[in-house]
């Protein structure tokens, strides 16, 4: 078990401990710092929204579009798409990737490393999309800003890549927690949607990060729930069949939403046409129904208090769904979880009103169906039932809603997945196999960095050495000899030191001691198996090493240590066999990876 000791306070020891699978205390320390940093960033982002709203919104409220004149609220979305088109689309394609999808992509293919330009773009794009009246949420920017900042902390400290993965999850959880005051939902969202795994090594740091993020936000905004919920009583079990029907309809809505958002025909249209259509359609809709603009949490609160007309509820279901999905398909990176909750709440309220009209004596209050609709829509769109249920609990502070909530969420998720063929908004299964983050082998190997299993007992040597030099090399009892050749185009080779020792023993009787200084040994000619090698960084995970060995048909990798070219040195060798032995001693299916990974 990795423990703190007096000798482990140096940063180099801290990095070495983090490379192991059981570095739980060290990861928890990182989780605390990640939560504080992300919480402060989320407070800053919300203050930025409020500061921008002070320019033209009543009471500095970023969602008070209903109080604006029809002309102003219709022009705002057009101005927003112009700003995005001019300032974002003049940058390189890689710099335009923002939000949750970008976080998952960087975690999957870039070991959780984030470009600074994308992080800076997320600030102003997030503010413009919300204050510009587009149908957009703030959770996408919150997750990106938190995950990238936490990963940046790890990069600044030059931590191994396996710890960067946990830091990304910590930043994600703290971003959700601080933005919506939902610490449990933040943890489940990070594990279920972003990391797609449940392990003790990840859970505890993420819980600490989410807790600290919520505490920082509560110091500024208080601990009140997001919505004021009336008394909840499901009443008759007669409502359960209607909850199932509502789940079916919301599952279909979620499938439609995902299909439009990822529609290839829309994405292939010219940029000016896509952005123009988003601006015009949003502005026209806002002229008649300003409730479709922004995040829409004020509309959710009004729906829970039964203060919205049927026409507004229909507009929130149909128009907001189309506007949000078209905005995504049009190429504007926005947060979608807030609008998805609004659409679900409106659809649930409509179902509740219909049932109350049909059977007024037995029907539950429409506000109950509104709460269930929120969770069902979120779960179906993200294919994240646990995150949706935890969000339902924390947004409403109503434990009694969980039982019917589970039924609604499961029905909606199944309908969206199997009836409409949608595998989740952010992550979809590949046509032949699973997403890389869903593969048990890659998950297990990503939890450990190469220093945990590499062979450190190595010596470097040239190809041609004398017998005396050979004996000197073997004095420290190395396991491997790293043979470096003068021609840099030729690969570095590894030879077992035992092979050289055996050769010396066989030739000891026939070689005169006087010739030891002059007789030269060609290490490429003595009997023995030589492995071709390529370099890999000390911070790399075992999954990176495994992929590199597979793709390049190599026998081993030499681990490079040092951050400046002239100071780099070889710290060890990692072979395919070492990775296989580690995996065989690990049970990737276990929820408690700490116990499973004990040798």
XYZ file of C-alpha atoms in Angstrom:
599
model
C 0.000 0.000 0.000
C 1.398 3.387 -0.956
C 1.781 5.496 2.225
C 3.050 8.915 3.141
C 6.312 8.929 5.065
C 9.012 11.386 5.983
C 10.986 10.338 2.943
C 8.056 10.654 0.567
C 7.502 14.397 0.677
C 9.626 15.141 -2.371
C 7.807 15.712 -5.611
C 9.815 12.978 -7.322
C 8.663 10.412 -4.751
C 5.125 11.711 -5.053
C 5.237 11.095 -8.815
C 6.664 7.611 -8.309
C 3.917 6.690 -5.848
C 1.229 7.977 -8.209
C 2.448 5.605 -10.917
C 1.212 2.619 -8.882
C -2.299 1.251 -8.817
C -2.651 1.715 -5.046
C -1.740 5.418 -4.787
C -5.032 6.254 -3.078
C -3.732 8.815 -0.504
C -1.838 10.720 -3.186
C -4.846 10.750 -5.526
C -7.071 12.008 -2.715
C -4.713 14.941 -2.141
C -4.954 15.771 -5.843
C -8.748 15.466 -5.648
C -8.880 18.079 -2.881
C -6.780 20.568 -4.845
C -8.753 19.860 -8.018
C -12.049 20.546 -6.242
C -10.845 23.864 -4.834
C -9.471 25.045 -8.186
C -12.561 23.982 -10.136
C -14.949 25.418 -7.554
C -13.198 28.786 -7.783
C -13.343 28.664 -11.579
C -17.071 27.891 -11.545
C -17.758 30.797 -9.213
C -15.767 32.970 -11.600
C -17.729 31.687 -14.601
C -21.091 32.344 -12.948
C -19.931 35.815 -11.902
C -18.884 36.426 -15.495
C -22.390 35.482 -16.656
C -23.929 37.805 -14.082
C -21.584 40.638 -15.025
C -22.503 40.274 -18.694
C -26.201 40.091 -17.832
C -25.895 43.373 -15.910
C -25.420 45.160 -19.237
C -28.976 44.539 -20.477
C -30.782 41.951 -18.309
C -33.143 42.947 -15.476
C -31.801 42.141 -11.975
C -28.526 40.882 -13.527
C -30.364 37.614 -14.265
C -28.850 35.723 -17.243
C -32.210 33.998 -17.830
C -34.584 36.979 -17.765
C -35.234 36.965 -21.526
C -38.992 37.293 -20.966
C -38.438 40.802 -19.593
C -36.643 42.012 -22.740
C -38.349 43.616 -25.691
C -39.210 41.234 -28.569
C -36.793 43.049 -30.886
C -33.828 42.765 -28.516
C -34.364 39.126 -27.645
C -34.752 38.289 -31.341
C -31.527 40.097 -32.274
C -29.400 38.576 -29.511
C -29.135 35.045 -31.041
C -28.154 36.533 -34.411
C -25.404 38.551 -32.752
C -24.241 35.459 -30.858
C -23.854 33.325 -34.009
C -21.991 36.164 -35.736
C -19.512 36.372 -32.867
C -19.016 32.603 -32.903
C -18.604 32.545 -36.680
C -16.120 35.430 -36.763
C -13.954 34.641 -33.732
C -14.194 30.861 -33.340
C -14.359 29.636 -36.934
C -11.341 31.659 -38.006
C -9.243 29.424 -35.786
C -7.956 25.960 -36.615
C -10.373 23.048 -36.508
C -8.673 21.581 -33.436
C -9.194 24.829 -31.484
C -12.988 24.756 -32.034
C -13.574 21.600 -30.025
C -15.176 22.456 -26.697
C -17.427 20.993 -24.045
C -18.049 17.472 -22.760
C -17.329 15.764 -26.084
C -13.919 17.433 -26.164
C -13.208 16.258 -22.601
C -14.025 12.643 -23.496
C -11.943 12.844 -26.671
C -8.895 14.193 -24.835
C -9.274 11.548 -22.131
C -9.602 8.758 -24.703
C -6.901 9.652 -27.206
C -4.641 12.239 -25.528
C -4.201 10.889 -21.975
C -6.242 13.753 -20.517
C -4.078 16.599 -21.841
C -5.941 19.746 -22.930
C -4.833 22.530 -25.283
C -4.785 25.973 -23.682
C -6.430 27.645 -26.688
C -9.539 25.470 -26.428
C -9.780 26.213 -22.713
C -9.626 29.966 -23.343
C -12.206 29.677 -26.125
C -14.563 27.852 -23.777
C -14.794 30.897 -21.508
C -16.092 33.348 -24.058
C -18.097 30.867 -26.147
C -19.901 29.690 -23.006
C -20.754 33.256 -22.011
C -21.835 34.285 -25.518
C -24.048 31.234 -26.056
C -25.944 31.687 -22.761
C -26.184 35.504 -22.728
C -26.796 35.556 -26.481
C -30.113 33.807 -26.039
C -29.198 30.529 -27.711
C -30.800 27.409 -26.268
C -27.690 26.446 -24.302
C -26.635 25.345 -20.831
C -23.678 26.162 -18.628
C -22.711 22.598 -17.657
C -20.709 21.955 -20.848
C -18.394 24.912 -20.176
C -18.290 23.957 -16.478
C -17.063 20.431 -17.237
C -14.507 21.549 -19.828
C -13.114 24.353 -17.669
C -12.879 22.155 -14.573
C -11.416 19.084 -16.292
C -8.816 21.069 -18.241
C -7.753 23.114 -15.201
C -7.356 19.974 -13.084
C -5.380 18.266 -15.841
C -3.241 21.402 -16.118
C -2.376 21.044 -12.433
C -1.099 17.529 -13.134
C 0.888 18.665 -16.163
C 2.433 21.518 -14.193
C 3.620 19.030 -11.588
C 4.686 16.563 -14.332
C 2.576 13.795 -12.865
C 2.191 10.393 -14.566
C -0.608 10.050 -17.076
C -2.627 7.600 -15.000
C -3.145 10.364 -12.427
C -4.163 12.810 -15.185
C -7.132 10.544 -15.944
C -8.297 10.793 -12.346
C -7.748 14.560 -12.334
C -9.970 14.903 -15.412
C -12.723 13.019 -13.583
C -12.172 15.191 -10.494
C -12.496 18.377 -12.523
C -15.609 17.061 -14.257
C -17.317 16.147 -10.986
C -16.349 19.397 -9.280
C -17.550 21.393 -12.304
C -21.007 19.798 -12.203
C -21.116 20.010 -8.411
C -20.150 23.680 -8.204
C -22.307 24.724 -11.135
C -25.554 23.090 -9.992
C -24.956 22.318 -6.280
C -25.265 18.580 -6.986
C -22.147 16.859 -5.536
C -23.427 13.278 -5.799
C -24.647 13.735 -9.359
C -21.269 15.252 -10.220
C -19.477 12.123 -9.015
C -21.793 9.729 -10.853
C -21.693 11.810 -14.046
C -17.889 11.834 -14.044
C -17.674 8.076 -13.541
C -20.611 7.008 -15.732
C -20.358 9.432 -18.673
C -16.721 10.587 -18.797
C -14.533 7.815 -17.337
C -17.042 4.983 -17.860
C -15.719 2.907 -14.974
C -16.305 2.395 -11.261
C -13.174 1.761 -9.179
C -12.173 2.625 -5.624
C -9.016 4.374 -6.862
C -11.151 6.786 -8.880
C -14.219 7.124 -6.694
C -12.640 8.496 -3.549
C -10.597 11.321 -5.168
C -13.602 12.249 -7.322
C -15.874 12.362 -4.257
C -13.431 14.680 -2.487
C -13.162 16.925 -5.541
C -16.931 17.119 -5.927
C -17.321 17.912 -2.228
C -14.777 20.736 -2.346
C -16.307 22.143 -5.521
C -19.752 22.252 -3.903
C -18.357 23.827 -0.713
C -16.602 26.602 -2.636
C -19.802 27.366 -4.577
C -21.948 27.258 -1.436
C -19.682 29.791 0.264
C -20.706 32.252 -2.446
C -24.222 31.199 -3.487
C -25.545 29.334 -0.439
C -26.775 25.758 -0.118
C -30.361 26.123 -1.321
C -31.549 23.572 -3.916
C -31.857 24.630 -7.539
C -35.673 24.427 -7.456
C -38.385 24.955 -4.870
C -40.341 21.702 -4.900
C -43.919 21.355 -3.676
C -44.945 18.444 -1.481
C -44.598 15.159 -3.364
C -47.118 12.337 -3.069
C -47.474 9.779 -5.832
C -50.800 8.633 -4.429
C -52.394 5.742 -6.281
C -50.319 3.075 -8.004
C -52.627 3.798 -10.898
C -50.055 6.428 -11.899
C -47.340 3.836 -12.592
C -48.662 2.749 -16.036
C -48.817 6.418 -17.029
C -45.256 6.903 -15.845
C -44.257 4.041 -18.138
C -46.083 5.702 -21.042
C -44.366 8.997 -20.271
C -40.995 7.195 -20.249
C -41.729 5.749 -23.685
C -42.568 9.166 -25.143
C -39.542 10.830 -23.572
C -37.305 8.032 -24.851
C -38.535 8.758 -28.374
C -37.951 12.480 -27.847
C -34.402 11.745 -26.676
C -33.772 9.682 -29.802
C -35.054 12.503 -32.016
C -32.890 15.008 -30.165
C -29.751 12.899 -30.601
C -30.488 12.117 -34.254
C -30.912 15.782 -35.175
C -27.830 16.837 -33.178
C -25.621 14.355 -35.046
C -27.307 14.612 -38.437
C -24.553 14.385 -41.089
C -26.608 16.201 -43.738
C -26.923 19.288 -41.536
C -23.241 19.174 -40.613
C -22.245 19.113 -44.292
C -24.039 22.358 -45.155
C -22.023 25.581 -45.599
C -21.026 27.278 -42.364
C -22.850 30.529 -43.116
C -26.064 28.641 -43.791
C -25.855 26.599 -40.586
C -25.058 29.552 -38.337
C -27.570 31.774 -40.096
C -30.330 29.185 -39.715
C -29.591 28.808 -35.991
C -29.641 32.582 -35.444
C -32.796 33.230 -37.463
C -34.787 30.300 -36.097
C -33.826 31.076 -32.499
C -34.588 34.778 -32.918
C -37.955 34.110 -34.572
C -38.946 31.612 -31.883
C -37.850 34.011 -29.128
C -40.131 36.728 -30.504
C -43.159 34.601 -29.580
C -41.750 32.288 -26.875
C -38.827 33.827 -24.984
C -38.920 30.805 -22.639
C -36.984 28.768 -25.228
C -33.901 30.970 -24.802
C -31.004 30.373 -22.453
C -30.761 27.492 -20.002
C -34.414 27.579 -18.991
C -34.212 26.791 -15.275
C -36.708 29.575 -14.598
C -39.134 27.713 -16.864
C -38.537 24.498 -14.916
C -39.324 26.291 -11.660
C -42.496 27.715 -13.195
C -43.535 24.271 -14.485
C -43.074 22.764 -11.033
C -45.379 25.452 -9.633
C -47.907 24.848 -12.461
C -47.483 28.403 -13.757
C -46.902 27.688 -17.463
C -49.620 27.569 -20.089
C -50.051 24.558 -22.339
C -48.823 26.553 -25.331
C -45.576 27.441 -23.570
C -45.095 23.823 -22.474
C -45.553 22.621 -26.062
C -43.077 25.258 -27.232
C -40.523 24.074 -24.658
C -40.919 20.487 -25.831
C -40.984 20.996 -29.590
C -39.236 24.299 -30.297
C -36.533 24.102 -27.619
C -35.739 20.513 -28.626
C -35.327 21.489 -32.273
C -33.393 24.689 -31.508
C -30.950 22.975 -29.127
C -30.265 20.043 -31.443
C -29.922 22.322 -34.509
C -27.487 24.536 -32.598
C -25.316 21.487 -31.878
C -25.600 20.183 -35.447
C -24.873 23.669 -36.768
C -21.439 23.631 -35.162
C -21.930 25.847 -32.098
C -20.418 24.107 -29.031
C -23.026 24.502 -26.283
C -23.980 22.729 -23.078
C -27.013 20.508 -23.602
C -27.840 19.125 -20.143
C -29.700 22.243 -18.948
C -31.958 22.424 -22.045
C -32.489 18.649 -21.867
C -33.779 18.986 -18.293
C -36.139 21.750 -19.400
C -37.516 19.696 -22.294
C -38.055 16.713 -20.007
C -39.792 18.814 -17.369
C -42.132 20.348 -19.956
C -42.980 16.960 -21.467
C -43.611 15.493 -18.021
C -45.901 18.396 -17.108
C -47.920 17.915 -20.294
C -48.334 14.232 -19.461
C -49.360 15.115 -15.913
C -51.939 17.648 -17.114
C -53.424 15.134 -19.545
C -53.734 12.438 -16.876
C -55.217 14.958 -14.408
C -57.826 15.880 -17.027
C -58.567 12.228 -17.795
C -58.740 10.902 -14.195
C -58.708 13.860 -11.806
C -59.354 11.755 -8.686
C -56.381 9.399 -9.072
C -53.779 11.349 -11.017
C -50.663 12.631 -9.263
C -49.803 16.324 -9.422
C -48.287 17.524 -12.734
C -45.212 18.687 -10.787
C -44.390 15.039 -9.996
C -44.461 14.163 -13.687
C -42.321 17.240 -14.376
C -39.613 15.987 -12.005
C -39.777 12.494 -13.457
C -39.600 13.889 -16.977
C -36.402 15.803 -16.161
C -34.609 12.666 -15.011
C -36.008 10.491 -17.799
C -34.919 12.910 -20.550
C -31.434 13.374 -19.096
C -30.944 9.639 -18.616
C -32.176 8.788 -22.107
C -30.107 11.423 -23.932
C -26.881 10.646 -22.059
C -27.588 6.939 -21.510
C -26.589 7.616 -17.922
C -29.419 6.400 -15.666
C -27.538 6.702 -12.354
C -26.391 10.256 -13.054
C -29.956 11.212 -13.994
C -31.394 9.731 -10.807
C -28.818 11.461 -8.615
C -29.496 14.751 -10.380
C -33.214 14.250 -9.775
C -32.602 13.664 -6.068
C -30.280 16.632 -5.565
C -32.121 19.124 -7.759
C -35.407 18.406 -6.009
C -34.279 17.310 -2.501
C -37.195 14.870 -2.586
C -36.263 11.244 -1.746
C -39.846 10.041 -2.275
C -39.509 10.646 -5.996
C -36.767 8.040 -6.451
C -38.952 4.934 -6.796
C -41.098 6.200 -9.700
C -37.985 7.985 -10.982
C -36.160 4.689 -11.449
C -39.068 3.315 -13.458
C -39.285 6.389 -15.690
C -35.530 6.575 -16.292
C -35.125 2.885 -17.161
C -38.069 2.916 -19.593
C -36.811 6.095 -21.281
C -33.233 4.789 -21.547
C -34.351 1.465 -23.017
C -36.672 3.171 -25.495
C -34.019 5.612 -26.675
C -31.365 2.925 -26.965
C -33.297 0.091 -28.593
C -36.231 1.751 -30.328
C -34.420 4.755 -31.799
C -30.927 3.198 -31.908
C -29.207 5.986 -29.934
C -26.286 4.840 -27.797
C -25.780 8.095 -25.931
C -25.202 11.723 -26.869
C -21.512 11.950 -25.975
C -20.339 8.358 -26.401
C -21.499 5.882 -29.024
C -20.322 2.314 -29.466
C -18.139 1.699 -32.452
C -19.632 -0.322 -35.245
C -17.413 -3.301 -34.467
C -16.677 -3.257 -30.754
C -16.655 -0.894 -27.817
C -15.417 2.636 -27.359
C -11.815 2.535 -26.057
C -12.876 3.760 -22.614
C -15.338 0.857 -22.380
C -12.744 -1.855 -23.008
C -11.815 -3.689 -19.765
C -8.201 -4.217 -20.855
C -7.641 -0.531 -21.640
C -9.360 0.510 -18.404
C -7.133 -1.741 -16.298
C -3.910 -0.696 -18.034
C -4.801 3.011 -17.876
C -4.804 2.985 -14.081
C -1.047 2.393 -13.843
C 1.971 4.169 -15.313
C 5.032 2.414 -16.701
C 7.310 3.042 -13.655
C 5.145 0.644 -11.647
C 6.110 -2.397 -13.768
C 9.238 -1.427 -15.722
C 12.569 -3.157 -15.110
C 14.905 -0.555 -13.641
C 18.068 -2.700 -13.579
C 19.505 -1.707 -16.967
C 22.846 -0.441 -18.270
C 23.574 1.357 -21.506
C 26.369 0.297 -23.803
C 27.592 0.588 -27.346
C 27.595 -2.253 -29.840
C 31.343 -2.965 -29.690
C 32.944 -3.402 -26.239
C 36.067 -5.064 -24.863
C 36.007 -8.076 -22.560
C 37.081 -5.862 -19.658
C 34.249 -3.432 -20.388
C 31.835 -6.353 -20.571
C 32.888 -7.600 -17.151
C 32.506 -4.089 -15.728
C 28.989 -3.818 -17.152
C 27.994 -6.997 -15.342
C 29.371 -5.896 -11.942
C 26.049 -4.266 -10.959
C 24.065 -7.398 -11.939
C 21.817 -5.697 -14.511
C 18.863 -7.516 -16.046
C 19.033 -5.824 -19.463
C 21.703 -4.288 -21.649
C 20.512 -1.366 -23.767
C 22.538 -1.406 -26.982
C 22.764 2.057 -28.546
C 24.014 2.306 -32.106
C 25.674 5.259 -33.763
C 23.199 5.306 -36.642
C 20.121 6.971 -35.185
C 17.878 5.500 -37.871
C 18.494 1.999 -36.498
C 16.402 0.992 -33.480
C 17.805 0.672 -29.987
C 18.126 -2.978 -28.942
C 17.805 -4.788 -25.632
C 19.806 -7.895 -24.728
C 19.482 -9.920 -21.554
C 22.596 -9.405 -19.423
C 22.545 -13.130 -18.694
C 23.285 -13.798 -22.381
C 26.492 -11.772 -22.198
C 27.462 -13.427 -18.917
C 26.934 -16.881 -20.433
C 29.047 -15.963 -23.456
C 31.864 -14.754 -21.204
C 31.756 -17.969 -19.188
C 31.954 -20.082 -22.338
C 34.935 -18.117 -23.666
C 36.686 -17.576 -20.332
C 38.962 -20.584 -20.665
C 40.066 -19.804 -24.193
C 40.616 -16.055 -23.823
C 43.956 -14.825 -22.408
C 43.690 -12.116 -19.727
C 46.230 -10.011 -21.545
C 43.864 -9.605 -24.473
C 40.955 -8.299 -22.418
C 41.762 -4.700 -23.279
C 42.079 -5.395 -26.992
C 39.644 -8.194 -27.881
C 36.320 -6.681 -28.776
C 32.870 -8.199 -28.478
C 30.128 -7.490 -30.976
C 26.931 -7.538 -28.910
C 24.923 -8.072 -32.097
C 26.786 -11.302 -32.822
C 26.797 -13.174 -29.535
C 24.005 -15.762 -29.180
C 20.833 -14.376 -27.627
C 17.526 -12.768 -28.430
C 17.651 -9.016 -29.050
C 14.482 -6.916 -28.773
C 13.909 -3.877 -30.949
C 12.823 -0.932 -28.821
C 11.321 2.522 -29.139
C 11.194 5.273 -26.486
C 8.235 6.026 -24.242
C 7.867 8.766 -21.638
C 8.094 8.023 -17.939
C 4.594 9.519 -17.439
C 2.927 7.147 -19.923
C 0.352 4.606 -18.804
C 0.500 0.878 -19.476
C -2.297 1.287 -22.011
C -0.127 3.712 -24.007
C 2.793 1.278 -23.813
C 0.595 -1.640 -24.860
C -0.807 0.236 -27.868
C 2.678 1.307 -28.956
C 4.001 -2.239 -28.714
C 1.028 -3.534 -30.709
C 1.101 -0.893 -33.437
C 4.865 -1.035 -34.035
C 5.403 -4.779 -33.521
C 8.097 -4.084 -30.933
C 9.413 -6.399 -28.256
C 10.021 -3.742 -25.623
C 10.146 -0.015 -24.903
C 12.844 1.947 -23.138
C 11.521 4.499 -20.676
C 12.923 7.995 -21.112
C 13.233 10.214 -18.052
C 13.943 13.931 -18.122
C 12.291 17.003 -19.550
C 15.166 18.584 -21.461
C 16.758 16.858 -24.487
C 20.301 16.947 -23.093
C 19.210 15.720 -19.663
C 17.151 12.740 -20.786
C 18.203 9.344 -19.536
C 16.913 5.788 -19.776
C 15.167 4.825 -16.548
C 14.187 1.294 -17.438
C 12.677 -1.144 -19.901
C 9.093 -2.325 -20.188
C 8.366 -5.494 -22.126
C 5.192 -7.012 -23.473
C 5.579 -9.820 -20.943
C 5.685 -7.360 -18.025
C 2.405 -5.809 -19.152
C 0.794 -9.201 -19.601
C 1.909 -10.319 -16.142
C 0.449 -7.177 -14.589
C -2.873 -7.690 -16.357
C -3.046 -11.365 -15.383
C -2.642 -10.393 -11.727
C -5.406 -7.778 -12.075
C -9.150 -8.425 -12.132
C -10.524 -5.617 -14.338
C -14.090 -6.682 -13.605
C -13.798 -6.021 -9.887
C -15.396 -2.934 -8.437
C -12.674 -2.850 -5.793
C -9.524 -2.682 -7.879
C -7.381 -2.169 -4.768
C -8.005 -5.667 -3.484
C -7.920 -7.155 -6.989
C -4.508 -5.680 -7.753
C -2.692 -7.039 -4.723
C 0.043 -9.468 -5.870
